PDB file of C-alpha atoms and ligand atoms in Angstrom:
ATOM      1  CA  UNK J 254      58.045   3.096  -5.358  1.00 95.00           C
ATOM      2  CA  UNK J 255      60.736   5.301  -3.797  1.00 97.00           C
ATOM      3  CA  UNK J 256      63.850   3.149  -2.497  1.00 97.00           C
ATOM      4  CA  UNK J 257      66.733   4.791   0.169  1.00 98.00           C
ATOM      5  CA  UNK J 258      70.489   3.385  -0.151  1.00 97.00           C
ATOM      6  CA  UNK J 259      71.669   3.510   3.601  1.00 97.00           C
ATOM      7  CA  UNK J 260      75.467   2.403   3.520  1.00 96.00           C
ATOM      8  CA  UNK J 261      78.718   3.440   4.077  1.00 95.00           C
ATOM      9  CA  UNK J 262      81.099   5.408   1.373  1.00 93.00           C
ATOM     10  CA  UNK J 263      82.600   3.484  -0.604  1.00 90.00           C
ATOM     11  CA  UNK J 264      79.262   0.455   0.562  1.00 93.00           C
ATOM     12  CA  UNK J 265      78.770   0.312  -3.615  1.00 90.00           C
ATOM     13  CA  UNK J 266      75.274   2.414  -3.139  1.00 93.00           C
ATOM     14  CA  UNK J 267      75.978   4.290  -6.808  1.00 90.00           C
ATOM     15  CA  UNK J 268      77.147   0.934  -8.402  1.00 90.00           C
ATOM     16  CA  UNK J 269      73.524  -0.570  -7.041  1.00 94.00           C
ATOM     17  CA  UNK J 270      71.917   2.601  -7.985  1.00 94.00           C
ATOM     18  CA  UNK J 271      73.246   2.371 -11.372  1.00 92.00           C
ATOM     19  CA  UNK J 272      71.715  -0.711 -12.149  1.00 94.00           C
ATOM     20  CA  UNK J 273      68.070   0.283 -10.753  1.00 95.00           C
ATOM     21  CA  UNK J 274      68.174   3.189 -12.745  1.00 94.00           C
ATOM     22  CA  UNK J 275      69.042   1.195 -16.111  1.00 93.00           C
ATOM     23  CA  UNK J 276      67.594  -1.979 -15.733  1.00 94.00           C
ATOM     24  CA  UNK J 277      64.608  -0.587 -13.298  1.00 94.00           C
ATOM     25  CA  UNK J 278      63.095   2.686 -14.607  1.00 92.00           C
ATOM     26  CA  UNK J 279      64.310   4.005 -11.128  1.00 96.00           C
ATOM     27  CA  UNK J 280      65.893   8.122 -11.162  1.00 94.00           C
ATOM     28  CA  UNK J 281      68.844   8.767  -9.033  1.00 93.00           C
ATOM     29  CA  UNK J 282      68.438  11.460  -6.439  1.00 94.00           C
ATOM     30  CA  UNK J 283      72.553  11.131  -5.315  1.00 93.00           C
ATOM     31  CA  UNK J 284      73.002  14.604  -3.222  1.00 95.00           C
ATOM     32  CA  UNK J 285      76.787  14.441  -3.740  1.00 92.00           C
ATOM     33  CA  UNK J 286      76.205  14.562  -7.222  1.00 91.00           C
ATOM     34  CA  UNK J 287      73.603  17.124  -6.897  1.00 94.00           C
ATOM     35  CA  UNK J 288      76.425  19.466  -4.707  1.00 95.00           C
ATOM     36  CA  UNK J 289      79.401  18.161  -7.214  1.00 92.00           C
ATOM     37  CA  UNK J 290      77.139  20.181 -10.318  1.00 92.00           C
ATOM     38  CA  UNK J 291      77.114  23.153  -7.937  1.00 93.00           C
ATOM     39  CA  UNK J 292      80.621  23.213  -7.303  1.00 94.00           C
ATOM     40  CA  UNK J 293      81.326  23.182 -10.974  1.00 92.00           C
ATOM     41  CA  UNK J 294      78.657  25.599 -11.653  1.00 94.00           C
ATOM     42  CA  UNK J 295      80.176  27.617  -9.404  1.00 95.00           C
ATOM     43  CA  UNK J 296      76.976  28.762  -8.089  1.00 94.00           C
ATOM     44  CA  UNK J 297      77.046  30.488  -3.804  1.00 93.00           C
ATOM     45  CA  UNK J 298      75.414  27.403  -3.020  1.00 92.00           C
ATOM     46  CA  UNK J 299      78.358  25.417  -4.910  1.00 94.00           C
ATOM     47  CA  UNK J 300      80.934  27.512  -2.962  1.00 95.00           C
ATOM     48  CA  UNK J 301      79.415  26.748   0.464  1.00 95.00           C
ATOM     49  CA  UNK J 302      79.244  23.317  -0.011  1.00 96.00           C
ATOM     50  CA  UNK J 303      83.101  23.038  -1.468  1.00 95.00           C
ATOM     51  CA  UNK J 304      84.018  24.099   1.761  1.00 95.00           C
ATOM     52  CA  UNK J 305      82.560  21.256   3.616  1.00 95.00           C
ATOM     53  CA  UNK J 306      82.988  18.664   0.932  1.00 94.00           C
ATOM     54  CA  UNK J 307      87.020  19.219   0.364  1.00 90.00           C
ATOM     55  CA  UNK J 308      87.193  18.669   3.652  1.00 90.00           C
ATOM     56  CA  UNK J 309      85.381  15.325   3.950  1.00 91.00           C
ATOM     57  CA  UNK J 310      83.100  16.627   6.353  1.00 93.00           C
ATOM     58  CA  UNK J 311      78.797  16.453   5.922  1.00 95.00           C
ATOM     59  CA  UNK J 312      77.397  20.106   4.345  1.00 97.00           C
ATOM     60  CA  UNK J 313      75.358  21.537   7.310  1.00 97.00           C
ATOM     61  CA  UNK J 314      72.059  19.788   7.011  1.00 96.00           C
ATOM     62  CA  UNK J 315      69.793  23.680   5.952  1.00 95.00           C
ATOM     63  CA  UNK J 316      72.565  24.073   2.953  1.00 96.00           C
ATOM     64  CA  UNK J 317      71.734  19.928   1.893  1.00 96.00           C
ATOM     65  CA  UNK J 318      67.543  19.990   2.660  1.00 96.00           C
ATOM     66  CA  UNK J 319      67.408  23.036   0.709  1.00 93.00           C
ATOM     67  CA  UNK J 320      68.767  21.619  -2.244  1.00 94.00           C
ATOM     68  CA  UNK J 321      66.768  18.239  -1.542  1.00 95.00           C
ATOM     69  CA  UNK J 322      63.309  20.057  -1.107  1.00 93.00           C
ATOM     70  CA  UNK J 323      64.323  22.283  -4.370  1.00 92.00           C
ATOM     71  CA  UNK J 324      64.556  18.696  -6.610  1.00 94.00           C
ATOM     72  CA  UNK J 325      61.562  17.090  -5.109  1.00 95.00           C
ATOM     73  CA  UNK J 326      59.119  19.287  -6.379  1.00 93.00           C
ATOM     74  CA  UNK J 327      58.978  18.308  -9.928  1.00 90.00           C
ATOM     75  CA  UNK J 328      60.743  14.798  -9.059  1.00 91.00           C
ATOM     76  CA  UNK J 329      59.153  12.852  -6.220  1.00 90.00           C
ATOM     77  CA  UNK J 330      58.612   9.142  -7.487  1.00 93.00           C
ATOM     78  CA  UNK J 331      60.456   6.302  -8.544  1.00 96.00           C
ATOM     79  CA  UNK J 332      63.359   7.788  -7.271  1.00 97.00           C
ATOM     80  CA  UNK J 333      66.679   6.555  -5.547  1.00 97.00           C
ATOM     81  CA  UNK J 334      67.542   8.050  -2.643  1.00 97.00           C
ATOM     82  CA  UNK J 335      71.357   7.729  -2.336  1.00 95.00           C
ATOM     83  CA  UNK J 336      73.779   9.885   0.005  1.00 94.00           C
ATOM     84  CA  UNK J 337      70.466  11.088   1.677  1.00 96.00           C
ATOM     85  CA  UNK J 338      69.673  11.318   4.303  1.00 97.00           C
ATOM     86  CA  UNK J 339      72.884  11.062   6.483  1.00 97.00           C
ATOM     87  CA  UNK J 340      71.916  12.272  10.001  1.00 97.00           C
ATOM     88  CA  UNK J 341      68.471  12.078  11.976  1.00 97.00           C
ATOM     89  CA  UNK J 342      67.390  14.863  11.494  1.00 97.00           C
ATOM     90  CA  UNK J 343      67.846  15.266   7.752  1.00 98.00           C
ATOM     91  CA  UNK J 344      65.486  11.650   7.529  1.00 97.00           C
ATOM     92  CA  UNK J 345      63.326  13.394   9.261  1.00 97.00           C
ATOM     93  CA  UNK J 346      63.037  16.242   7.074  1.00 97.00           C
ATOM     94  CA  UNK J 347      62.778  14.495   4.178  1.00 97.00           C
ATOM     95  CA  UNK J 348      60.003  12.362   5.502  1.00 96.00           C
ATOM     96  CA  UNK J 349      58.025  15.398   6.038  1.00 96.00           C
ATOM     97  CA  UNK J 350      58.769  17.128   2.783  1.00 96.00           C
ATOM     98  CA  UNK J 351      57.668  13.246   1.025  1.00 96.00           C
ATOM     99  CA  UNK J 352      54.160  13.339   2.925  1.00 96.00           C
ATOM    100  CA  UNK J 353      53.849  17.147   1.819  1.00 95.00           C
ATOM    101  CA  UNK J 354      54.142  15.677  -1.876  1.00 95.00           C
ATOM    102  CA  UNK J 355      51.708  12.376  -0.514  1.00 95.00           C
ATOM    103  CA  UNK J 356      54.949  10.083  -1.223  1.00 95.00           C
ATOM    104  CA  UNK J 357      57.292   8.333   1.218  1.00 95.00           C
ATOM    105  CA  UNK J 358      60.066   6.154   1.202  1.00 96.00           C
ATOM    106  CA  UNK J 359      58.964   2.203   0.649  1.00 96.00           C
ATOM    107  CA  UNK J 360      61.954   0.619   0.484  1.00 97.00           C
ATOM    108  CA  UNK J 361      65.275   1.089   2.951  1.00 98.00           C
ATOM    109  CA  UNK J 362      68.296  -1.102   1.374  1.00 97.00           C
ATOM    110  CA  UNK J 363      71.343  -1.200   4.433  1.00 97.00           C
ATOM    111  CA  UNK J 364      74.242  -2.312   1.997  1.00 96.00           C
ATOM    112  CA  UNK J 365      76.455  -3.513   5.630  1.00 95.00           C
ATOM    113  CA  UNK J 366      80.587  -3.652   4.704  1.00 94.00           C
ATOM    114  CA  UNK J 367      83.000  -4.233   6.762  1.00 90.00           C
ATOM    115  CA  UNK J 368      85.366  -0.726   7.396  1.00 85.00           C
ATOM    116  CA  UNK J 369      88.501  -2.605   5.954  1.00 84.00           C
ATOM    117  CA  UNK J 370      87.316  -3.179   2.639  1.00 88.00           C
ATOM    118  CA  UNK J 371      85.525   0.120   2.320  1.00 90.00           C
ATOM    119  CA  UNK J 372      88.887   1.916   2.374  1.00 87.00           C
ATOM    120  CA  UNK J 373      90.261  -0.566  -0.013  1.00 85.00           C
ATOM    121  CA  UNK J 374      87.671   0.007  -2.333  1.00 87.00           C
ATOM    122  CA  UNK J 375      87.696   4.136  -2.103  1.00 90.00           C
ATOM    123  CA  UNK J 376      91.318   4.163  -2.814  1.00 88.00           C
ATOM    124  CA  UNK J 377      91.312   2.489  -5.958  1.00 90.00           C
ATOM    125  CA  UNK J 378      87.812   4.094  -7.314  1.00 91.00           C
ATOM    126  CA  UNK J 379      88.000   6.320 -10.709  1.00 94.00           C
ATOM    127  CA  UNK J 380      84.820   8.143 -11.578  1.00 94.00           C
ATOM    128  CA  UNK J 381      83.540   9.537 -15.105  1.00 95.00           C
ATOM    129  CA  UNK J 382      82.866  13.105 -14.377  1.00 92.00           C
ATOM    130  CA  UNK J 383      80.530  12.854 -17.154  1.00 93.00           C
ATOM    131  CA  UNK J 384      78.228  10.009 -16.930  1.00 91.00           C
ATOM    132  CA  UNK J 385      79.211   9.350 -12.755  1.00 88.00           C
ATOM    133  CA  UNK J 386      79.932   5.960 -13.482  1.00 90.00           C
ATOM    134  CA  UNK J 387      82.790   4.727 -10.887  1.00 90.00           C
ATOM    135  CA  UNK J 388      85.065   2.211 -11.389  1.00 93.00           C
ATOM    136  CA  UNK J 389      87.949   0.431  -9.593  1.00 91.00           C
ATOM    137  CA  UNK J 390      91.607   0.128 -10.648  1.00 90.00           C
ATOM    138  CA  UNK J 391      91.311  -3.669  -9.704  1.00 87.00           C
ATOM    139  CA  UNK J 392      87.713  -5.299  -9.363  1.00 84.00           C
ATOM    140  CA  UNK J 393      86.206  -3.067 -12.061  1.00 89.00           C
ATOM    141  CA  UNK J 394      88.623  -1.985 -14.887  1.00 93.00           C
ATOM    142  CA  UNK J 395      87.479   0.136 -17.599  1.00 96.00           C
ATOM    143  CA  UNK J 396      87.713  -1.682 -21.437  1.00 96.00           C
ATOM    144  CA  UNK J 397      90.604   1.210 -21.842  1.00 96.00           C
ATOM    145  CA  UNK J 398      92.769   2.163 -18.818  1.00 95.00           C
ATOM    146  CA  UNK J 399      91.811   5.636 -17.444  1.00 95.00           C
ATOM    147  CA  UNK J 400      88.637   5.922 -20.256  1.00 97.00           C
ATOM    148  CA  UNK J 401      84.937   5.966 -19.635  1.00 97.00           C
ATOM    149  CA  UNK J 402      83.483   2.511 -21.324  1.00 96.00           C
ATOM    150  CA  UNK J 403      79.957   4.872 -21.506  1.00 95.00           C
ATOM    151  CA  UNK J 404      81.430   7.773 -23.249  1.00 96.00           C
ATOM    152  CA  UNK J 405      85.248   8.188 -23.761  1.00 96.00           C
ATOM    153  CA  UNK J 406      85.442  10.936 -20.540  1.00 97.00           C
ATOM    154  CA  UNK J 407      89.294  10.359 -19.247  1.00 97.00           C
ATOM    155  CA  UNK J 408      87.904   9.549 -15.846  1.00 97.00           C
ATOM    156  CA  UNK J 409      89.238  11.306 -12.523  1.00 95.00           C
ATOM    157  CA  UNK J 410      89.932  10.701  -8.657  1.00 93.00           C
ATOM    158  CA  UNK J 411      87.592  12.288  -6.772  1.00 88.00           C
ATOM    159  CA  UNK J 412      89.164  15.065  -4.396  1.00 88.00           C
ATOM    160  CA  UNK J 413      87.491  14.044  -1.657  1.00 89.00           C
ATOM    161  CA  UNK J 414      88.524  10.301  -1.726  1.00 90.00           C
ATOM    162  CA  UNK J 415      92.334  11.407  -0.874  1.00 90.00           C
ATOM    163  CA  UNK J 416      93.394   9.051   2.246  1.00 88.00           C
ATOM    164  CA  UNK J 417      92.892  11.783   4.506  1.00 89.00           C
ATOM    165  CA  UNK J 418      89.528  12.965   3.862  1.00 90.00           C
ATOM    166  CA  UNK J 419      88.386   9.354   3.697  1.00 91.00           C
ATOM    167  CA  UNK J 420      89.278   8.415   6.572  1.00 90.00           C
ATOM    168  CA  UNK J 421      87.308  12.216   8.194  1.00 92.00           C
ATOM    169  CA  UNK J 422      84.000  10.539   5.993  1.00 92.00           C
ATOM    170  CA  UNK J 423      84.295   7.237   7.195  1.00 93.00           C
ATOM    171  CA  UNK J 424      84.026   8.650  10.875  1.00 93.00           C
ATOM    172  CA  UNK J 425      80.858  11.082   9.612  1.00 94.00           C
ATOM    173  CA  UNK J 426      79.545   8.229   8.934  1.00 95.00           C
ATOM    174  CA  UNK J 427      80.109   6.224  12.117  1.00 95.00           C
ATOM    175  CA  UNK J 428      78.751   8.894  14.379  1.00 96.00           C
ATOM    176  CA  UNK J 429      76.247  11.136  12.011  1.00 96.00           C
ATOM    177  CA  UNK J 430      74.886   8.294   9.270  1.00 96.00           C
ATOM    178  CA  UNK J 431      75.308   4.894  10.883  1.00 96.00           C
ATOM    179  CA  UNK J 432      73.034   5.276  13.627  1.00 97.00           C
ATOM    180  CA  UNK J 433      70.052   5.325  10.736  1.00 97.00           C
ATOM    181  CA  UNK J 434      70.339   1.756  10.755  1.00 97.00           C
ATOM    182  CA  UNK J 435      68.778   1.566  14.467  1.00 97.00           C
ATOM    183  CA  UNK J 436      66.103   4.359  13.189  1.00 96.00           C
ATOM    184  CA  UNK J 437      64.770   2.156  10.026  1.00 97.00           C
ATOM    185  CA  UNK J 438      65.930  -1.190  10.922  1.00 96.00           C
ATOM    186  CA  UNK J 439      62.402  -2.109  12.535  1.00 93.00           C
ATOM    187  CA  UNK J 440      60.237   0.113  10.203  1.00 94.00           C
ATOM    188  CA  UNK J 441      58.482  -1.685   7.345  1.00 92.00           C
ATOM    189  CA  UNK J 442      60.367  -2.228   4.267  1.00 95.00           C
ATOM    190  CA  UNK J 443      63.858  -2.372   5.743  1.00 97.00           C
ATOM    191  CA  UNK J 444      66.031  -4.911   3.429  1.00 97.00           C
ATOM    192  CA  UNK J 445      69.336  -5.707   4.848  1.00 96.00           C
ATOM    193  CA  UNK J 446      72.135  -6.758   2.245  1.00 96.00           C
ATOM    194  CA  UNK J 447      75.650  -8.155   3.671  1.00 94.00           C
ATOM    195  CA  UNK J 448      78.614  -7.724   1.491  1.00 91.00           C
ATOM    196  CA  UNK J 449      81.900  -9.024   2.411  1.00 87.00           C
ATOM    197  CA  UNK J 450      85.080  -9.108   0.218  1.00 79.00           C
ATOM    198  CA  UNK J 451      83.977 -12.095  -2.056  1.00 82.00           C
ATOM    199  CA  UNK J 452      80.494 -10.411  -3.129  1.00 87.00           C
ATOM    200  CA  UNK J 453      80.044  -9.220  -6.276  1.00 89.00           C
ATOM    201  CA  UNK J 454      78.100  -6.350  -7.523  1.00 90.00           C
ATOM    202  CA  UNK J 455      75.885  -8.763  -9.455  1.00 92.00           C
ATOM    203  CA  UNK J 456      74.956 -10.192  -6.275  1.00 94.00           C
ATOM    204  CA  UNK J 457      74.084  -7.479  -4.115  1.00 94.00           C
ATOM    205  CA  UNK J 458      72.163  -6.931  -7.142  1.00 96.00           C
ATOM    206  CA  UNK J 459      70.378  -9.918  -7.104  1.00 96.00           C
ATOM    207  CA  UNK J 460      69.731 -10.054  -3.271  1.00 95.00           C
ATOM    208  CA  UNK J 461      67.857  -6.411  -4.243  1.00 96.00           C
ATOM    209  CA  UNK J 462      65.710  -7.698  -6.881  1.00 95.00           C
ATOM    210  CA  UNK J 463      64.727 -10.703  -4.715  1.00 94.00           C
ATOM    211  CA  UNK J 464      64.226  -8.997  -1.837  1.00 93.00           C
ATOM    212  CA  UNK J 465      62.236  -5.957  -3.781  1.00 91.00           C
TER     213      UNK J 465
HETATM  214  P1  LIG E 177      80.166   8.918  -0.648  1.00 92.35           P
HETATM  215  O1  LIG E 177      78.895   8.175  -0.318  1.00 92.35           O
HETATM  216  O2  LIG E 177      81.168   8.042  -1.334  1.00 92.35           O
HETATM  217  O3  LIG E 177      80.739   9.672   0.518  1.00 92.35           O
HETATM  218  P2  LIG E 177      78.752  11.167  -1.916  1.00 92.35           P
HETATM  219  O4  LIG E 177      78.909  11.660  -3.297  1.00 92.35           O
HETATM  220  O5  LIG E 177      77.426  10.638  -1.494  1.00 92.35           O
HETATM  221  O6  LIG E 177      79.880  10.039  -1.738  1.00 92.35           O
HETATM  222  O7  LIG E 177      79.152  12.336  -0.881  1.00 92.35           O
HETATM  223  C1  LIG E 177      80.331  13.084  -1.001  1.00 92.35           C
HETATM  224  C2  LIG E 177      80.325  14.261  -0.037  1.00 92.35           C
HETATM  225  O8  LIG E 177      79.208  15.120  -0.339  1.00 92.35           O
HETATM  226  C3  LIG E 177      80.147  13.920   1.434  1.00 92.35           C
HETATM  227  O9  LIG E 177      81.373  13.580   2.054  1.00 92.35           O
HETATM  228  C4  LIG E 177      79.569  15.248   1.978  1.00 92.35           C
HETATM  229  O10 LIG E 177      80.581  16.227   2.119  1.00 92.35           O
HETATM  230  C5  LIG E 177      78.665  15.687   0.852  1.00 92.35           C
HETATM  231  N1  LIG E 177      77.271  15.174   1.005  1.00 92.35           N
HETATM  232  C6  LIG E 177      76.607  14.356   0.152  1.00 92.35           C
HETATM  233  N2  LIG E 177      75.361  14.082   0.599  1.00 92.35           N
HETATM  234  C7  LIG E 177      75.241  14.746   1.784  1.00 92.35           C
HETATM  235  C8  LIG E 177      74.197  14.837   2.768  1.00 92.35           C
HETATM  236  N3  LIG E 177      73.018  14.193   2.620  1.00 92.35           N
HETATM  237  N4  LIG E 177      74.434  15.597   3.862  1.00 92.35           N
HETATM  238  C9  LIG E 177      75.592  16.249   4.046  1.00 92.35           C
HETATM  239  N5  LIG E 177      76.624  16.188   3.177  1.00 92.35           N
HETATM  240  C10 LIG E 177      76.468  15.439   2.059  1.00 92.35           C
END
């Protein structure tokens, strides 16, 4: 079973995909991870996306499918889709390059947050660079302030989750991303998951696992 996490930034996709992948046998197909190991590589293809990425904005969807198609071929099931797709035509892309491999998405989880707690929860998120665990200066405290619980990394702020280039992602996704919610919403296997400020990450958990 292949499962897509459609939500906003900062909507808690990796901290859902996190527990798939450990407690599920599920991979993790995250794209912004994918282009973060480029950038650090410092491979052309790492270069061209920095340019986009620093800037909060969507890498231009040839530069992201190209990368996509690249990790499908040896790695096509029991995957999480998360960060992918973010516009129409990139789902569409990837639901051709699926059937090419005779897979397909089965599951579509919309994790819906409301846009005041997603900036909230960006600002105070701390990421291992290491093991891409995130955590939260409040609501999810590392054992040791500032240190990976998985592996001792001194965890950092993502660049791109600076006020300013938040707030030029949060609008990507209003007018590139959200709109995928109309596109799945009445396809089969569309799982809707509301989280307001009270819900914990155990419980959007839980909702998945029922609902899967
Ligand atoms: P978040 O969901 O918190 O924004 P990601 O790691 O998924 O974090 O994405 C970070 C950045 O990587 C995006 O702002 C964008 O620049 C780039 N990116 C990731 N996935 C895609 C994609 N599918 N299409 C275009 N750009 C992407």
């Amino acid at each position: 079973m292949n499962i897509m996490l459609l939500g906003a930034p900062g909507s808690g996709k990796g901290t859902l995909a996190e527990k798939l992948i450990k407690n599920q046998g599920f991979n993790q197909m995250s794209t912004g991870d994918l282009m973060r190991k480029e950038i650090n590589d410092k491979t052309p293809l790492g270069i061209e996306c920095a340019r986009y990425m620093n800037e909060g904005r969507l890498v231009p969807d040839e530069v992201t499918m190209g990368i996509v198609k690249n990790f499908l071929q040896d790695n096509h099931n029991q995957l999480i889709f998360d960060g992918i797709p973010r516009t129409l035509n990139q789902a569409k892309i990837l639901e051709e390059n699926l059937i090419e491999l005779n897979a397909k998405i089965d599951k579509v989880i919309y994790i819906d947050v409301p846009s005041e707690i997603l900036l909230n929860r960006i600002s105070g998120r701390l990421v291992c660079p290491k093991c891409k665990v995130s955590y939260h200066i409040i609501s999810r405290k590392p054992k040791l302030e500032g240190i990976c619980d998985n592996d001792g990394t001194e965890l950092v702020r993502r660049p791109d989750d600076a006020p300013e280039k938040v707030k030029v992602r949060l609008e990507a996704y209003a007018n590139e991303t959200a709109p995928l919610v109309d596109y799945y919403k009445n396809k089969p296997g569309f799982i809707h998951i509301v989280d307001n400020a009270n819900t914990t990450a155990e419980e959007v958990y839980a909702e998945v696992l029922g609902a899967l």
